[in-house]
Backbone as XML, in Angstrom:
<?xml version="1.0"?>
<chain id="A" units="angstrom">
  <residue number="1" name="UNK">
    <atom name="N" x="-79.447" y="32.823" z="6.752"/>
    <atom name="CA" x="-79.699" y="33.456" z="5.469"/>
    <atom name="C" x="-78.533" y="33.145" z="4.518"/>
  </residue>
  <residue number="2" name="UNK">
    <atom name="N" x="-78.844" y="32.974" z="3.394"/>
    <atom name="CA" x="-77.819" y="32.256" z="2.348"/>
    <atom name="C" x="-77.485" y="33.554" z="2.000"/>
  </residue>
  <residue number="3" name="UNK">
    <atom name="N" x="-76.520" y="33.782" z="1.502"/>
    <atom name="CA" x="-75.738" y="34.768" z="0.695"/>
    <atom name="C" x="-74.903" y="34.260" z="-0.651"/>
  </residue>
  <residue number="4" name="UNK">
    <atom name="N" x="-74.710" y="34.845" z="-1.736"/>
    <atom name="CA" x="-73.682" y="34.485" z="-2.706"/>
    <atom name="C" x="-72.663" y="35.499" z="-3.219"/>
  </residue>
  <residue number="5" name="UNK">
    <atom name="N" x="-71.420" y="34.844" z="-3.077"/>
    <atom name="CA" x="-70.690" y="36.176" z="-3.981"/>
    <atom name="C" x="-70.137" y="35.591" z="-4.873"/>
  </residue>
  <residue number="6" name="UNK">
    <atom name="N" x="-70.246" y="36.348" z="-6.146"/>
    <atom name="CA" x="-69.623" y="35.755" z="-7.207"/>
    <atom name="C" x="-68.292" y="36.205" z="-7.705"/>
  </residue>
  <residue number="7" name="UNK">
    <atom name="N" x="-67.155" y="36.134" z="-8.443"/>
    <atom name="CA" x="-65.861" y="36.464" z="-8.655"/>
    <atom name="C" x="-65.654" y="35.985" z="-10.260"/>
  </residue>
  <residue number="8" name="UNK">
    <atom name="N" x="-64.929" y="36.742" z="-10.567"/>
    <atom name="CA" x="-64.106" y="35.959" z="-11.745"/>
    <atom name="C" x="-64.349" y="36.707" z="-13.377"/>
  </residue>
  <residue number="9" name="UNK">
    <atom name="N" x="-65.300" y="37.465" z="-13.164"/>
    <atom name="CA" x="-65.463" y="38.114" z="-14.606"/>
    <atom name="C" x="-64.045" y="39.131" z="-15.086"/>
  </residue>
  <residue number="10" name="UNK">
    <atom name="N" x="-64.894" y="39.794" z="-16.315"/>
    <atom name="CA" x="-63.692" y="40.447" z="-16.607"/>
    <atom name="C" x="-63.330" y="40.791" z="-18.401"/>
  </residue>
  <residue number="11" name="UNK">
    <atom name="N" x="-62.692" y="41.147" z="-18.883"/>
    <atom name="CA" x="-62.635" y="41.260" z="-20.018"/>
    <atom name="C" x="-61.607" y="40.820" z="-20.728"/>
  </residue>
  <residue number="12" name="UNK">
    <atom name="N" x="-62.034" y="40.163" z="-22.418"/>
    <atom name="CA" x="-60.863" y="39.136" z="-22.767"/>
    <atom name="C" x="-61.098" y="39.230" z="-24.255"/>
  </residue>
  <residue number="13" name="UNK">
    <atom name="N" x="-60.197" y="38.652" z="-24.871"/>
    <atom name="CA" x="-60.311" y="38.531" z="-26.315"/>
    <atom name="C" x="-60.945" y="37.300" z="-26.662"/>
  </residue>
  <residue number="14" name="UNK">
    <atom name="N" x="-61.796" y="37.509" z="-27.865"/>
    <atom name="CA" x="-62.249" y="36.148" z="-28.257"/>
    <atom name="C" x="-61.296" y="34.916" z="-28.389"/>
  </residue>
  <residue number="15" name="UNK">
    <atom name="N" x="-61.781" y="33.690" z="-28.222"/>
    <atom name="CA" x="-60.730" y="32.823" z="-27.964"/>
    <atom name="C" x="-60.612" y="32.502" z="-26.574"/>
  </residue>
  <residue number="16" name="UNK">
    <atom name="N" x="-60.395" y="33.325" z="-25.801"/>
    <atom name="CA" x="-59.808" y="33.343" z="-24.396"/>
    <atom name="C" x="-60.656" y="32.362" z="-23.603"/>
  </residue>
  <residue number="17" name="UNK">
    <atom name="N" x="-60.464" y="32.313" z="-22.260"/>
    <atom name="CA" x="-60.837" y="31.995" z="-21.508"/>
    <atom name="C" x="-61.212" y="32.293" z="-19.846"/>
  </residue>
  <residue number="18" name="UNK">
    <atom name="N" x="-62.311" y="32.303" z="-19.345"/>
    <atom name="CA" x="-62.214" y="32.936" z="-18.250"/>
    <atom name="C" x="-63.087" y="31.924" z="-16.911"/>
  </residue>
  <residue number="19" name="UNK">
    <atom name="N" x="-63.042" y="32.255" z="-15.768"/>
    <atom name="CA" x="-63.768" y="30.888" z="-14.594"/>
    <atom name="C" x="-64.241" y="31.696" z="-13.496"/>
  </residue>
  <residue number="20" name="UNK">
    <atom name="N" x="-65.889" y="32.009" z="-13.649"/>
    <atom name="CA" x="-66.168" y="32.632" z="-13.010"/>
    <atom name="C" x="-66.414" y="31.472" z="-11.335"/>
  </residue>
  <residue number="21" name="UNK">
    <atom name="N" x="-66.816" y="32.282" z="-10.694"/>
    <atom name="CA" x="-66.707" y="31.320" z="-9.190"/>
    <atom name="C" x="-68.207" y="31.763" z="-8.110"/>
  </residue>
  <residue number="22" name="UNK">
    <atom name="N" x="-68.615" y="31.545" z="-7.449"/>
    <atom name="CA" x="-70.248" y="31.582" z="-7.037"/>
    <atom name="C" x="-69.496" y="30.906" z="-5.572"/>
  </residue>
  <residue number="23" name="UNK">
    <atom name="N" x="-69.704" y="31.055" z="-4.486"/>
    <atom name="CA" x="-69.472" y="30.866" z="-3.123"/>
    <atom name="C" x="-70.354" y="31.221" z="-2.176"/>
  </residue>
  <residue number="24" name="UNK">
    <atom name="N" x="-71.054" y="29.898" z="-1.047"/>
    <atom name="CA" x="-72.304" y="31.067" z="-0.673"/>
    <atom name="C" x="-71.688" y="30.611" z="0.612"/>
  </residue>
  <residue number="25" name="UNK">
    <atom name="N" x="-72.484" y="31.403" z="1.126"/>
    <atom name="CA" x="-72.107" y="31.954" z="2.747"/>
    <atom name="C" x="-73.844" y="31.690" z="3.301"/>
  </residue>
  <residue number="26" name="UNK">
    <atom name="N" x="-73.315" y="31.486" z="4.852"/>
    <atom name="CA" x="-74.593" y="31.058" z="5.580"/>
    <atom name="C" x="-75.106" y="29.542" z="5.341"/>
  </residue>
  <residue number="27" name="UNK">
    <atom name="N" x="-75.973" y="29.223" z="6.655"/>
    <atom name="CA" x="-76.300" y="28.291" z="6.315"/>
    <atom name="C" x="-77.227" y="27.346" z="5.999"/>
  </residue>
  <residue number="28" name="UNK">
    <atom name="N" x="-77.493" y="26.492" z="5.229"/>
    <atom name="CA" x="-78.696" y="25.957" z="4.225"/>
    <atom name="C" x="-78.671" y="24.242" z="4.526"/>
  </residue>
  <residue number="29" name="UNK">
    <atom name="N" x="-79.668" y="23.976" z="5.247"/>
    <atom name="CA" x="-79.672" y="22.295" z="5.159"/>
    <atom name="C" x="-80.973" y="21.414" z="4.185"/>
  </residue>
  <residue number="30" name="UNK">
    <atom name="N" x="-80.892" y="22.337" z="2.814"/>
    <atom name="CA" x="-81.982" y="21.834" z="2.091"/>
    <atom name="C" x="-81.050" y="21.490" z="1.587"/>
  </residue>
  <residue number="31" name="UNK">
    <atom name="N" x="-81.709" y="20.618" z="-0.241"/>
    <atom name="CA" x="-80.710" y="19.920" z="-1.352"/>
    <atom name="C" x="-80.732" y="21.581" z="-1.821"/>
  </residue>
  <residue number="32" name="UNK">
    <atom name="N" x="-79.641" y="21.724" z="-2.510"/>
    <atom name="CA" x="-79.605" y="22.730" z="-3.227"/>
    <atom name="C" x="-79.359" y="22.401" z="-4.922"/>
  </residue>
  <residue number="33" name="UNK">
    <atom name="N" x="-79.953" y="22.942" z="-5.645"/>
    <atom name="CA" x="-79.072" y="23.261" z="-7.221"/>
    <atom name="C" x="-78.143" y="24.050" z="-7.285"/>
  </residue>
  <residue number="34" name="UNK">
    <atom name="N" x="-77.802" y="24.653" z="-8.171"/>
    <atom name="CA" x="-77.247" y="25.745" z="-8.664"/>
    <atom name="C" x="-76.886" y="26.149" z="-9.963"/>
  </residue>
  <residue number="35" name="UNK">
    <atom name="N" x="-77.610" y="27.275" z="-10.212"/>
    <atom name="CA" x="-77.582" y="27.482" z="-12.436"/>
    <atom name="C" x="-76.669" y="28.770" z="-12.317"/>
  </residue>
  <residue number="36" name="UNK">
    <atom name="N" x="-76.350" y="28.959" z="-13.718"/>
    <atom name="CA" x="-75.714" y="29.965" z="-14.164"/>
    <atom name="C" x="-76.284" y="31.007" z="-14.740"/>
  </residue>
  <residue number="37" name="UNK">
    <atom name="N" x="-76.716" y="32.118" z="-15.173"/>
    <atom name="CA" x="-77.624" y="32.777" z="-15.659"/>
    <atom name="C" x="-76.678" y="33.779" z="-16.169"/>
  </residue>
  <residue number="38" name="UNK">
    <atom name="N" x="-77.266" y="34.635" z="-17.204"/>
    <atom name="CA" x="-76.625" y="36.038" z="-18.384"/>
    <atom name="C" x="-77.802" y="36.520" z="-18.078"/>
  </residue>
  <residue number="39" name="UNK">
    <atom name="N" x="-77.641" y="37.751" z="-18.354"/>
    <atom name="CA" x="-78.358" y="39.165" z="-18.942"/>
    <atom name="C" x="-77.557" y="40.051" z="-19.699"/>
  </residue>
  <residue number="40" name="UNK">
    <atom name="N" x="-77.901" y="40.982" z="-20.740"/>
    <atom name="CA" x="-77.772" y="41.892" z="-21.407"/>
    <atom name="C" x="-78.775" y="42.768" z="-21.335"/>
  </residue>
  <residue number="41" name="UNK">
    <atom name="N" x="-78.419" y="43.878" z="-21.326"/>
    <atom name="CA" x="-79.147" y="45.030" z="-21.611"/>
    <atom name="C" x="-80.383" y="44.540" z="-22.456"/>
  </residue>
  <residue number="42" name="UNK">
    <atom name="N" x="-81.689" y="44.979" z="-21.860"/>
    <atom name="CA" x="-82.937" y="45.266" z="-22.768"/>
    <atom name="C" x="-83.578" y="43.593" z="-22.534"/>
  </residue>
  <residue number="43" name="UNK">
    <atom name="N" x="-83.168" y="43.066" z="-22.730"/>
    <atom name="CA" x="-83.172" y="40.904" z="-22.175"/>
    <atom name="C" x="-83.364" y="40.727" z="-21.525"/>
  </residue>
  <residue number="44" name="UNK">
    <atom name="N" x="-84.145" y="39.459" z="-21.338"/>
    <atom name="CA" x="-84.028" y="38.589" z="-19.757"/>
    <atom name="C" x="-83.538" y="37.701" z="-19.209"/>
  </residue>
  <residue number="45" name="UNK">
    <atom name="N" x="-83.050" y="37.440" z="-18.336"/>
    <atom name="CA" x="-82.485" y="37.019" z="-17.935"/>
    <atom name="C" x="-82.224" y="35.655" z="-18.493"/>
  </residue>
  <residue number="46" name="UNK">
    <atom name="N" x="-81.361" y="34.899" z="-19.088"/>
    <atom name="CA" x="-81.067" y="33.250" z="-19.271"/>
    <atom name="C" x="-80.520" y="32.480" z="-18.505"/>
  </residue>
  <residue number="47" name="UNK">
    <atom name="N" x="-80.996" y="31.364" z="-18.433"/>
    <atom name="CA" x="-80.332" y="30.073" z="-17.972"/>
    <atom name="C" x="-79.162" y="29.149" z="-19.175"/>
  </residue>
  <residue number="48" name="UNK">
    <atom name="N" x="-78.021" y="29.670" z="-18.626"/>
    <atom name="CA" x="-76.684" y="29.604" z="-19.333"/>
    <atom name="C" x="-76.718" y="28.027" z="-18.926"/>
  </residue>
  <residue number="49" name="UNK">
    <atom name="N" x="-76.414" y="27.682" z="-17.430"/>
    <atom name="CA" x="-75.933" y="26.512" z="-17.049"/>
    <atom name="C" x="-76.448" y="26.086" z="-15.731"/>
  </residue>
  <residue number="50" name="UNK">
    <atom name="N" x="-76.827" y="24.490" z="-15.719"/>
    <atom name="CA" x="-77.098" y="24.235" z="-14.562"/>
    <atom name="C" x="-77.005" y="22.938" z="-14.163"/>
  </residue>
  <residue number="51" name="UNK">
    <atom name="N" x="-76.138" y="22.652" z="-12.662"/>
    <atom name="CA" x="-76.362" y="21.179" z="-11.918"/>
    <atom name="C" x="-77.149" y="21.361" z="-10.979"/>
  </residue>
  <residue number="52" name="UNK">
    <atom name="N" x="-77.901" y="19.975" z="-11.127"/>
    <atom name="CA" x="-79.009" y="19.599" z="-9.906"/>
    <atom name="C" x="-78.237" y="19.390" z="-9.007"/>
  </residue>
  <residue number="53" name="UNK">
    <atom name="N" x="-78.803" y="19.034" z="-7.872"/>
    <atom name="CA" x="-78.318" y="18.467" z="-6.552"/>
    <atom name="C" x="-77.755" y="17.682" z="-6.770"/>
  </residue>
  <residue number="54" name="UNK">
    <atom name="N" x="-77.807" y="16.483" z="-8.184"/>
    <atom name="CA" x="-77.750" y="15.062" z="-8.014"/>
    <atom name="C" x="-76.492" y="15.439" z="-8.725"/>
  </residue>
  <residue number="55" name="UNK">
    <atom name="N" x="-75.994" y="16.436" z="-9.453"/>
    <atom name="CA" x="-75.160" y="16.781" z="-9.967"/>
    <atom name="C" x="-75.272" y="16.385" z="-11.718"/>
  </residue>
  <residue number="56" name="UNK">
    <atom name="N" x="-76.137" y="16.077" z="-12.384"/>
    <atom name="CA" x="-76.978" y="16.135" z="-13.599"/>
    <atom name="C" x="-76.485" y="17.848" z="-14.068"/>
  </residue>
  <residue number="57" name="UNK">
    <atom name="N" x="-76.362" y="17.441" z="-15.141"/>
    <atom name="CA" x="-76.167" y="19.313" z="-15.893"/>
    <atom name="C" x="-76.942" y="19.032" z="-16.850"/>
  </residue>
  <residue number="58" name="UNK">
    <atom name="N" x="-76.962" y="20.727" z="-17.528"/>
    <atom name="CA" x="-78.067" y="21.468" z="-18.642"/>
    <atom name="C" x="-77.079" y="22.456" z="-19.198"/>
  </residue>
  <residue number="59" name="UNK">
    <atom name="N" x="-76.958" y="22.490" z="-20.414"/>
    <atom name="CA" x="-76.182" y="23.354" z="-20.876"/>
    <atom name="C" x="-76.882" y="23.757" z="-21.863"/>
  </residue>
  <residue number="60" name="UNK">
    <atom name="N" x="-77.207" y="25.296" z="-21.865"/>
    <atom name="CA" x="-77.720" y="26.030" z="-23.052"/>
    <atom name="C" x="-76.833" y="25.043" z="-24.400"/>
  </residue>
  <residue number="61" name="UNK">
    <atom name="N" x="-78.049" y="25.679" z="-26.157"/>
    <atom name="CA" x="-77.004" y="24.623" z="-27.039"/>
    <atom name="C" x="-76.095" y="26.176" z="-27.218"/>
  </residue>
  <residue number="62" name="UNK">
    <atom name="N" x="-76.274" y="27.426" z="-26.787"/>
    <atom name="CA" x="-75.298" y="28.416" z="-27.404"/>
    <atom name="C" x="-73.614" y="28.066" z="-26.844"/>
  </residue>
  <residue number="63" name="UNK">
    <atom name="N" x="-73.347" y="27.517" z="-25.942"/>
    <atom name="CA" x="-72.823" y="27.379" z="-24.629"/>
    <atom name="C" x="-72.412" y="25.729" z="-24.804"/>
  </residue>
  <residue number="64" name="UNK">
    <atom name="N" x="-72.832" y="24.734" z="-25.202"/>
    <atom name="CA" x="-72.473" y="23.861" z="-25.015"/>
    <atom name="C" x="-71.320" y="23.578" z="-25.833"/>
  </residue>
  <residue number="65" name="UNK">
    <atom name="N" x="-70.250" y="22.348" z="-24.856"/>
    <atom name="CA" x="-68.670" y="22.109" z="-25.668"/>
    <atom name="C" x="-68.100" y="23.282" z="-25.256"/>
  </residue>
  <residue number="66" name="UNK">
    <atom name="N" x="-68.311" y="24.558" z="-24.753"/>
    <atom name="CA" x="-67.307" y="25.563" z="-24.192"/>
    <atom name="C" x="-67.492" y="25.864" z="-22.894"/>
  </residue>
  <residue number="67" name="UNK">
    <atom name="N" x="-68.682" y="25.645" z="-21.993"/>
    <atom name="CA" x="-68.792" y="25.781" z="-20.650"/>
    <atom name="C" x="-68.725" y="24.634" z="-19.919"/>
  </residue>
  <residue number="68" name="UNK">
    <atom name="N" x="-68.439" y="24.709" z="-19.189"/>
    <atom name="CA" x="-68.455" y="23.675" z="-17.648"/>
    <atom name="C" x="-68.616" y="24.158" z="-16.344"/>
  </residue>
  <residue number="69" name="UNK">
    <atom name="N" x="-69.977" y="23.886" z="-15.858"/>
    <atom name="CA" x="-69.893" y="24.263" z="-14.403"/>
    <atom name="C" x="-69.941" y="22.790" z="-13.638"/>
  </residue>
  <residue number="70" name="UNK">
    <atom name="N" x="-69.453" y="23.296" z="-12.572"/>
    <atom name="CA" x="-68.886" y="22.198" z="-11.109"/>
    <atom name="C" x="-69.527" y="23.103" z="-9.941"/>
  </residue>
  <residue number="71" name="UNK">
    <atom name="N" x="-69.206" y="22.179" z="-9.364"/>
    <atom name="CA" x="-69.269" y="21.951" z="-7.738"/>
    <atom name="C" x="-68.399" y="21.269" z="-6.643"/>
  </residue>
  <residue number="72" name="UNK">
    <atom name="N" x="-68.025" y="22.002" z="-5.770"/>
    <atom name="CA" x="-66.878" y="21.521" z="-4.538"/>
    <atom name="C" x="-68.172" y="20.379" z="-3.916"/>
  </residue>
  <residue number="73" name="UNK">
    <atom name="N" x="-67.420" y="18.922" z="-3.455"/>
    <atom name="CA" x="-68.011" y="17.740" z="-2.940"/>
    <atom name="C" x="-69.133" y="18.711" z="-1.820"/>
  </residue>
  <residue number="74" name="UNK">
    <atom name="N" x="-69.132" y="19.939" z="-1.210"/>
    <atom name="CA" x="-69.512" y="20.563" z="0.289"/>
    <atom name="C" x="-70.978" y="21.049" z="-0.316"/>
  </residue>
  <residue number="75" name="UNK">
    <atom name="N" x="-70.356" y="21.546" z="-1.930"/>
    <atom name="CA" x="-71.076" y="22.231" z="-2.270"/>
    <atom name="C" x="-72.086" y="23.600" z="-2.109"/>
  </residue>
  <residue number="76" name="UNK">
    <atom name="N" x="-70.642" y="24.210" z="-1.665"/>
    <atom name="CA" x="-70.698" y="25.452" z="-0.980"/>
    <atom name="C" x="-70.121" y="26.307" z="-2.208"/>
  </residue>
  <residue number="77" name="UNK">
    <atom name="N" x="-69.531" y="25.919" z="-2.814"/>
    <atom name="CA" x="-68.657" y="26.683" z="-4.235"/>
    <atom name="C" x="-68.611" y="25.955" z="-5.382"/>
  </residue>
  <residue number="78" name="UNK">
    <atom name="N" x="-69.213" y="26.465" z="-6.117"/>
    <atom name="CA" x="-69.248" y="26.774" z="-7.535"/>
    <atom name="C" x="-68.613" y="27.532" z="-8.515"/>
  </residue>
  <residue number="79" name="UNK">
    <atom name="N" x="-68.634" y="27.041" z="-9.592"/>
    <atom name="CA" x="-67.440" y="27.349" z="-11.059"/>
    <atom name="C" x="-68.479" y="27.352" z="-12.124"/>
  </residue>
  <residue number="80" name="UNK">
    <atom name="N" x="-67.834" y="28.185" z="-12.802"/>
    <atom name="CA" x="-68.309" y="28.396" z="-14.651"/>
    <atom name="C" x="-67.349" y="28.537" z="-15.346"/>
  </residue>
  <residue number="81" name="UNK">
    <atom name="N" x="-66.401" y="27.746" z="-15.982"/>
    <atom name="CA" x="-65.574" y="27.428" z="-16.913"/>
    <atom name="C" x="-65.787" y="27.444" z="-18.113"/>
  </residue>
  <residue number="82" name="UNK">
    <atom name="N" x="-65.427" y="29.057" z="-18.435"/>
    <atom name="CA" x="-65.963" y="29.540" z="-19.984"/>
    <atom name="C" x="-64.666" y="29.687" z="-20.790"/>
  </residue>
  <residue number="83" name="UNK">
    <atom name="N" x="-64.223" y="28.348" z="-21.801"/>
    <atom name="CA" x="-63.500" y="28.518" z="-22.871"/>
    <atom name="C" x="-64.364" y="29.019" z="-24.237"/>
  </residue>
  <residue number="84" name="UNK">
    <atom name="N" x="-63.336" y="29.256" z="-25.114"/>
    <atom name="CA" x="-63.290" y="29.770" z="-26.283"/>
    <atom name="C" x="-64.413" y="30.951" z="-26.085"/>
  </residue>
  <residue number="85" name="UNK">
    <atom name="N" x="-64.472" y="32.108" z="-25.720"/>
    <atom name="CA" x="-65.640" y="32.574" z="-25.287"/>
    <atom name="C" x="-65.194" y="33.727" z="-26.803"/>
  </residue>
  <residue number="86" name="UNK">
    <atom name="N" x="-66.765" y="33.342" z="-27.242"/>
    <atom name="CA" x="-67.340" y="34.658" z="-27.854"/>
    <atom name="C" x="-67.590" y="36.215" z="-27.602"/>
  </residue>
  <residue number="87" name="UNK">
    <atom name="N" x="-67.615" y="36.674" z="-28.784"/>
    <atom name="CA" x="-68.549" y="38.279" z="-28.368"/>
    <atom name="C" x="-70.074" y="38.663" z="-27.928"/>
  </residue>
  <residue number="88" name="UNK">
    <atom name="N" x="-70.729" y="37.187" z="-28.345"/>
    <atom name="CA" x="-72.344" y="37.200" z="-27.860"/>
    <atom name="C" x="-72.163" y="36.525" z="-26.504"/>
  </residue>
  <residue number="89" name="UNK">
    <atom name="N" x="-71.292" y="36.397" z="-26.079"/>
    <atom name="CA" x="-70.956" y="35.929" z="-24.275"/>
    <atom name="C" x="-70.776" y="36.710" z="-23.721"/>
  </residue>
  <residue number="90" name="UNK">
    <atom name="N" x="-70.216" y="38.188" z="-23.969"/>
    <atom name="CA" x="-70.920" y="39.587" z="-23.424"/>
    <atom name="C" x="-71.990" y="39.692" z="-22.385"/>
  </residue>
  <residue number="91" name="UNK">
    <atom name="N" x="-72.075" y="39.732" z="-20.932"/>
    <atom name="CA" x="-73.270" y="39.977" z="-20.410"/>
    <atom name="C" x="-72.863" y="39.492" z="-19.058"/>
  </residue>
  <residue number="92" name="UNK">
    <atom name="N" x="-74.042" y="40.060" z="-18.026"/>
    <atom name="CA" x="-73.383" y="39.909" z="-16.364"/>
    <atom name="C" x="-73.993" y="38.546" z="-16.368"/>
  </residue>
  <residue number="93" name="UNK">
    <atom name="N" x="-73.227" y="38.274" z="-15.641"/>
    <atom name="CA" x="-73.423" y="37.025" z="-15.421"/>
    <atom name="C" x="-73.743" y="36.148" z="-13.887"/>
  </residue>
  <residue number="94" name="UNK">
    <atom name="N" x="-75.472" y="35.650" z="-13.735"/>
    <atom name="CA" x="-75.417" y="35.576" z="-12.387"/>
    <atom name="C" x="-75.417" y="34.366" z="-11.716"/>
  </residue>
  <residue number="95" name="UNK">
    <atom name="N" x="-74.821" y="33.453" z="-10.742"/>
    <atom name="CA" x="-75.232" y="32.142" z="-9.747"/>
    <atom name="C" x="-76.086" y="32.454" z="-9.277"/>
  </residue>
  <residue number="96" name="UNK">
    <atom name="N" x="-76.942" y="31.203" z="-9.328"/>
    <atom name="CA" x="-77.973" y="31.273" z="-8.770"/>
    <atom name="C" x="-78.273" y="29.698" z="-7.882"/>
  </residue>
  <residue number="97" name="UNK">
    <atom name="N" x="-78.676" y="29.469" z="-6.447"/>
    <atom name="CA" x="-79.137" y="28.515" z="-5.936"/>
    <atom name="C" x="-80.122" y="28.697" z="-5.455"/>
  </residue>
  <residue number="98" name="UNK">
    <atom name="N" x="-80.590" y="27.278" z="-5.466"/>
    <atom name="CA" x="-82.391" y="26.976" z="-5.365"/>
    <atom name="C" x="-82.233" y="25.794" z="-4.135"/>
  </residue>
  <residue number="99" name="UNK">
    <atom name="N" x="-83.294" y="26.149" z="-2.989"/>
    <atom name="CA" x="-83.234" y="25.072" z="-2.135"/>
    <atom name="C" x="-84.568" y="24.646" z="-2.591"/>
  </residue>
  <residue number="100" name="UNK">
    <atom name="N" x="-84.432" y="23.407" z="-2.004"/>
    <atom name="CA" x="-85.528" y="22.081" z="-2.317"/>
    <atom name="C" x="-86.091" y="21.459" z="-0.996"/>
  </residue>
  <residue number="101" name="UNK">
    <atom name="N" x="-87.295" y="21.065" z="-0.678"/>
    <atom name="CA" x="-87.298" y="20.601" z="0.640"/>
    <atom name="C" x="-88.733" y="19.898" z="-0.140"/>
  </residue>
  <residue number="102" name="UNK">
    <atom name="N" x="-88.519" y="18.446" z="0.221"/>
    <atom name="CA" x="-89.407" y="17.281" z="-0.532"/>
    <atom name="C" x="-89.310" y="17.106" z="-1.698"/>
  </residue>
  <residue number="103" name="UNK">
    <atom name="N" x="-87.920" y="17.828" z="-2.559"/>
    <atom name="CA" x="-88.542" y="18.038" z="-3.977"/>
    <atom name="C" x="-89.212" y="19.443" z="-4.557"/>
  </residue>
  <residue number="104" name="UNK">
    <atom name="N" x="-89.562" y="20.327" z="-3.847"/>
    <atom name="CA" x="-90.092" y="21.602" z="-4.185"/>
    <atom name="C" x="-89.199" y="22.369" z="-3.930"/>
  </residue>
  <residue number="105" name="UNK">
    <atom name="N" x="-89.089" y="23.786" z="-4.684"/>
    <atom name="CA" x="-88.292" y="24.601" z="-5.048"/>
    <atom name="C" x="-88.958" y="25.032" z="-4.434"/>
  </residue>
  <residue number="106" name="UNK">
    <atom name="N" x="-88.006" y="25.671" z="-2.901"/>
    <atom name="CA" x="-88.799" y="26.756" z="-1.500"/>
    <atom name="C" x="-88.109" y="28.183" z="-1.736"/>
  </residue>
  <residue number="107" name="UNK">
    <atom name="N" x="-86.522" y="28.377" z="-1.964"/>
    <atom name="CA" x="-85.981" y="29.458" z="-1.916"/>
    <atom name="C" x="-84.609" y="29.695" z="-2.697"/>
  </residue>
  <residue number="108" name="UNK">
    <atom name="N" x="-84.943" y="30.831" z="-3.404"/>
    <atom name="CA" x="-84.080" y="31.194" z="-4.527"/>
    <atom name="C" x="-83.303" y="32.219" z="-3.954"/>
  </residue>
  <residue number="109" name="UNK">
    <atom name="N" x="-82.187" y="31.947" z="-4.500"/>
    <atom name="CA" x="-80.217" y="33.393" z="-3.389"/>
    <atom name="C" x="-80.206" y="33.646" z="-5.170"/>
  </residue>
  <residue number="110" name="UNK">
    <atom name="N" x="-79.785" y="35.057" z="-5.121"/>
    <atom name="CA" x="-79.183" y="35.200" z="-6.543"/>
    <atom name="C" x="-77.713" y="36.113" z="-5.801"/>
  </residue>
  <residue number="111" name="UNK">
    <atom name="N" x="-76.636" y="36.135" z="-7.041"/>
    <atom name="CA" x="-75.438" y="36.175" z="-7.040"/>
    <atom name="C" x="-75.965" y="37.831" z="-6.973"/>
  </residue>
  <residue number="112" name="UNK">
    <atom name="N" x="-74.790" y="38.865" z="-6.715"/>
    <atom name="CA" x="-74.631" y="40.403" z="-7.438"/>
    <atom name="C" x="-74.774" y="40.373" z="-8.573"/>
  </residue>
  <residue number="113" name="UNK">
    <atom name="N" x="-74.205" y="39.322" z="-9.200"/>
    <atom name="CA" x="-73.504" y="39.459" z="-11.085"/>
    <atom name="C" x="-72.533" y="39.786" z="-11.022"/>
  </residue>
  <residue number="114" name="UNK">
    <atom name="N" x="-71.447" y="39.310" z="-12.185"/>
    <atom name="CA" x="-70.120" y="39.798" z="-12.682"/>
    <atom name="C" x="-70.112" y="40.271" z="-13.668"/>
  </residue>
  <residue number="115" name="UNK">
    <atom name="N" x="-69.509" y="40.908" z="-15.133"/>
    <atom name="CA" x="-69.595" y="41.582" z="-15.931"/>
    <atom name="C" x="-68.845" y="40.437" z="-16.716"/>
  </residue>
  <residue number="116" name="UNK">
    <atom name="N" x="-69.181" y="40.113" z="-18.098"/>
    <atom name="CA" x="-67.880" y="39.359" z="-19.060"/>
    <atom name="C" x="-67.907" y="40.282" z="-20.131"/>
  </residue>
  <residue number="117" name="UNK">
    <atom name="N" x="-67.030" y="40.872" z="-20.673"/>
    <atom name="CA" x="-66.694" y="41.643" z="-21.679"/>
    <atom name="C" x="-65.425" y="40.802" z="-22.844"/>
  </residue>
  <residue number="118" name="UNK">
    <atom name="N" x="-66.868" y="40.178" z="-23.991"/>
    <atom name="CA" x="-65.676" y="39.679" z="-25.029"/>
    <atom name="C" x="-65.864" y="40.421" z="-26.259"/>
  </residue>
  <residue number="119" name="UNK">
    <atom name="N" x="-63.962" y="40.448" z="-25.850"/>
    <atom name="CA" x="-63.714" y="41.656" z="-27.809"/>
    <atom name="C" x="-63.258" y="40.522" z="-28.623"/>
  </residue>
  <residue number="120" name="UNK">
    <atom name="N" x="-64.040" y="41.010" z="-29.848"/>
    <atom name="CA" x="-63.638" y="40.579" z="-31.180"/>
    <atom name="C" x="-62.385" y="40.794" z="-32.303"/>
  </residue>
</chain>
């Protein structure tokens, strides 16, 4: 059974910078992805950021030029490298991986969430 824990949120002044982190536990011999996702209160959930297996990214355009997510070569751990972060960057923030087996999306792990709190 896959597990994820995520780390790294927290609260900051606009400008700042913060690197959230996604680490899964257990073990998985499909391809995996892995996206980044927000929520706010009352919203649904978004797709902030994401690399394929092949390691290809997607970057929201709110988000793009200030985020960067990676992947360790094992690809067991994951990063979200949020500069210059705004006050509409406010929101928990969740990892998410997707296994693949032929190409089909079989099984989705979601993170707890972390909290990002940006003051203006």
């Amino acid at each position: 059974q896959v597990q994820l824990m995520e780390s790294g949120g927290g609260s900051v002044q606009a400008g700042e910078s913060l690197r959230l982190s996604c680490k899964l536990s257990g073990s998985t011999r499909m391809i995996t992805s892995m996206g980044w996702y927000r929520q706010t209160p009352g919203k649904q959930r978004e797709l902030v950021a994401y690399m394929s297996a092949g390691s290809s990214t997607y970057y929201d355009d709110s988000v793009k030029g200030r985020f960067t997510s990676s992947r360790d070569n094992d690809g067991r751990s994951g990063y979200l490298q949020m500069d210059s972060l705004k006050s509409e960057d406010t929101a928990v923030y969740y990892c998410n991986v997707r296994e693949y087996a032929g190409g089909v999306p079989v099984s989705d792990y979601w993170g707890q969430g972390t909290q990002v709190t940006v003051s203006s």
